[in-house]
Structures are given as structure tokens and as C-alpha cells.
Amino acid sequence: MGYILGSIFCIWGVIVIANSIFKMNKIDLKAKSRFPANIFLN
């Protein structure tokens, strides 16, 4: 039983981290599209 709960929490954690990274990437893309200078600076 403990192994099942552990694996579920592990998978859930990976999904949450992936979602936060994806959202951050979307925000970065929006910021770069708003400020074209950022693309040249980075």
C-alpha cells in the first residue's frame, strides 16, 4: 500500500513541476513577444 501511495505522489509531483515550468515558459514567450529588445539581449 505504501509503495502505491508513494508512486502516486511521485507522479503527481512530476506533473505539478512540469505544469509550472510550462506556465513559466508561456509567460517568458509572452514577455519576449511584447518586448522585441529582450530577444536581442538574451
mmCIF file of N, CA and C in Angstrom:
data_model
loop_
_atom_site.group_PDB
_atom_site.id
_atom_site.type_symbol
_atom_site.label_atom_id
_atom_site.label_comp_id
_atom_site.label_asym_id
_atom_site.label_seq_id
_atom_site.Cartn_x
_atom_site.Cartn_y
_atom_site.Cartn_z
ATOM 1 N N MET A 1 0.842 -1.202 0.000
ATOM 2 C CA MET A 1 0.000 0.000 0.000
ATOM 3 C C MET A 1 0.878 1.254 0.000
ATOM 4 N N GLY A 2 1.914 1.251 0.801
ATOM 5 C CA GLY A 2 2.804 2.410 0.874
ATOM 6 C C GLY A 2 3.471 2.715 -0.454
ATOM 7 N N TYR A 3 3.847 1.633 -1.181
ATOM 8 C CA TYR A 3 4.508 1.841 -2.468
ATOM 9 C C TYR A 3 3.576 2.516 -3.468
ATOM 10 N N ILE A 4 2.311 2.105 -3.463
ATOM 11 C CA ILE A 4 1.324 2.675 -4.391
ATOM 12 C C ILE A 4 1.158 4.167 -4.110
ATOM 13 N N LEU A 5 0.985 4.523 -2.828
ATOM 14 C CA LEU A 5 0.823 5.936 -2.458
ATOM 15 C C LEU A 5 2.072 6.730 -2.831
ATOM 16 N N GLY A 6 3.240 6.163 -2.585
ATOM 17 C CA GLY A 6 4.490 6.844 -2.914
ATOM 18 C C GLY A 6 4.614 7.118 -4.398
ATOM 19 N N SER A 7 4.268 6.122 -5.221
ATOM 20 C CA SER A 7 4.371 6.304 -6.670
ATOM 21 C C SER A 7 3.363 7.339 -7.164
ATOM 22 N N ILE A 8 2.156 7.343 -6.575
ATOM 23 C CA ILE A 8 1.134 8.331 -6.966
ATOM 24 C C ILE A 8 1.634 9.735 -6.632
ATOM 25 N N PHE A 9 2.193 9.919 -5.429
ATOM 26 C CA PHE A 9 2.698 11.240 -5.041
ATOM 27 C C PHE A 9 3.853 11.660 -5.942
ATOM 28 N N CYS A 10 4.716 10.697 -6.308
ATOM 29 C CA CYS A 10 5.859 10.999 -7.168
ATOM 30 C C CYS A 10 5.377 11.477 -8.537
ATOM 31 N N ILE A 11 4.426 10.746 -9.132
ATOM 32 C CA ILE A 11 3.880 11.117 -10.443
ATOM 33 C C ILE A 11 3.196 12.475 -10.354
ATOM 34 N N TRP A 12 2.414 12.700 -9.290
ATOM 35 C CA TRP A 12 1.702 13.968 -9.114
ATOM 36 C C TRP A 12 2.688 15.120 -9.002
ATOM 37 N N GLY A 13 3.775 14.916 -8.267
ATOM 38 C CA GLY A 13 4.803 15.949 -8.127
ATOM 39 C C GLY A 13 5.442 16.293 -9.463
ATOM 40 N N VAL A 14 5.745 15.262 -10.266
ATOM 41 C CA VAL A 14 6.344 15.490 -11.587
ATOM 42 C C VAL A 14 5.391 16.299 -12.462
ATOM 43 N N ILE A 15 4.097 15.954 -12.431
ATOM 44 C CA ILE A 15 3.099 16.670 -13.240
ATOM 45 C C ILE A 15 3.024 18.131 -12.805
ATOM 46 N N VAL A 16 3.002 18.376 -11.493
ATOM 47 C CA VAL A 16 2.914 19.760 -10.985
ATOM 48 C C VAL A 16 4.137 20.565 -11.424
ATOM 49 N N ILE A 17 5.334 19.973 -11.300
ATOM 50 C CA ILE A 17 6.566 20.671 -11.695
ATOM 51 C C ILE A 17 6.546 20.950 -13.199
ATOM 52 N N ALA A 18 6.132 19.955 -14.005
ATOM 53 C CA ALA A 18 6.069 20.146 -15.453
ATOM 54 C C ALA A 18 5.096 21.263 -15.802
ATOM 55 N N ASN A 19 3.949 21.302 -15.125
ATOM 56 C CA ASN A 19 2.955 22.356 -15.370
ATOM 57 C C ASN A 19 3.521 23.725 -15.040
ATOM 58 N N SER A 20 4.224 23.862 -13.916
ATOM 59 C CA SER A 20 4.769 25.165 -13.528
ATOM 60 C C SER A 20 5.839 25.616 -14.515
ATOM 61 N N ILE A 21 6.688 24.680 -14.986
ATOM 62 C CA ILE A 21 7.712 25.028 -15.975
ATOM 63 C C ILE A 21 7.044 25.465 -17.273
ATOM 64 N N PHE A 22 6.004 24.738 -17.695
ATOM 65 C CA PHE A 22 5.294 25.070 -18.933
ATOM 66 C C PHE A 22 4.667 26.455 -18.842
ATOM 67 N N LYS A 23 4.051 26.771 -17.692
ATOM 68 C CA LYS A 23 3.432 28.087 -17.500
ATOM 69 C C LYS A 23 4.488 29.181 -17.514
ATOM 70 N N MET A 24 5.641 28.936 -16.862
ATOM 71 C CA MET A 24 6.718 29.926 -16.854
ATOM 72 C C MET A 24 7.223 30.168 -18.270
ATOM 73 N N ASN A 25 7.357 29.097 -19.070
ATOM 74 C CA ASN A 25 7.805 29.240 -20.453
ATOM 75 C C ASN A 25 6.808 30.064 -21.259
ATOM 76 N N LYS A 26 5.515 29.856 -21.040
ATOM 77 C CA LYS A 26 4.492 30.629 -21.746
ATOM 78 C C LYS A 26 4.586 32.105 -21.375
ATOM 79 N N ILE A 27 4.815 32.400 -20.093
ATOM 80 C CA ILE A 27 4.949 33.791 -19.643
ATOM 81 C C ILE A 27 6.191 34.412 -20.287
ATOM 82 N N ASP A 28 7.307 33.660 -20.326
ATOM 83 C CA ASP A 28 8.539 34.161 -20.942
ATOM 84 C C ASP A 28 8.309 34.481 -22.411
ATOM 85 N N LEU A 29 7.600 33.591 -23.117
ATOM 86 C CA LEU A 29 7.339 33.816 -24.542
ATOM 87 C C LEU A 29 6.492 35.068 -24.740
ATOM 88 N N LYS A 30 5.495 35.259 -23.884
ATOM 89 C CA LYS A 30 4.642 36.450 -23.976
ATOM 90 C C LYS A 30 5.467 37.709 -23.720
ATOM 91 N N ALA A 31 6.333 37.667 -22.710
ATOM 92 C CA ALA A 31 7.161 38.832 -22.385
ATOM 93 C C ALA A 31 8.098 39.151 -23.553
ATOM 94 N N LYS A 32 8.682 38.119 -24.155
ATOM 95 C CA LYS A 32 9.598 38.332 -25.279
ATOM 96 C C LYS A 32 8.860 38.883 -26.488
ATOM 97 N N SER A 33 7.637 38.439 -26.714
ATOM 98 C CA SER A 33 6.883 38.945 -27.862
ATOM 99 C C SER A 33 6.461 40.395 -27.630
ATOM 100 N N ARG A 34 6.235 40.779 -26.375
ATOM 101 C CA ARG A 34 5.868 42.164 -26.055
ATOM 102 C C ARG A 34 7.070 43.091 -26.211
ATOM 103 N N PHE A 35 8.246 42.609 -25.775
ATOM 104 C CA PHE A 35 9.458 43.438 -25.815
ATOM 105 C C PHE A 35 10.472 42.781 -26.758
ATOM 106 N N PRO A 36 10.467 43.163 -28.041
ATOM 107 C CA PRO A 36 11.397 42.538 -29.005
ATOM 108 C C PRO A 36 12.857 42.708 -28.601
ATOM 109 N N ALA A 37 13.184 43.777 -27.855
ATOM 110 C CA ALA A 37 14.570 44.002 -27.421
ATOM 111 C C ALA A 37 15.070 42.847 -26.554
ATOM 112 N N ASN A 38 14.181 42.208 -25.791
ATOM 113 C CA ASN A 38 14.584 41.092 -24.924
ATOM 114 C C ASN A 38 15.178 39.945 -25.728
ATOM 115 N N ILE A 39 14.673 39.713 -26.936
ATOM 116 C CA ILE A 39 15.181 38.620 -27.773
ATOM 117 C C ILE A 39 16.635 38.913 -28.145
ATOM 118 N N PHE A 40 16.946 40.177 -28.448
ATOM 119 C CA PHE A 40 18.313 40.532 -28.829
ATOM 120 C C PHE A 40 19.244 40.520 -27.618
ATOM 121 N N LEU A 41 18.720 40.901 -26.446
ATOM 122 C CA LEU A 41 19.550 40.945 -25.242
ATOM 123 C C LEU A 41 19.880 39.547 -24.736
ATOM 124 N N ASN A 42 18.958 38.606 -24.868
ATOM 125 C CA ASN A 42 19.174 37.264 -24.311
ATOM 126 C C ASN A 42 20.106 36.443 -25.171
#
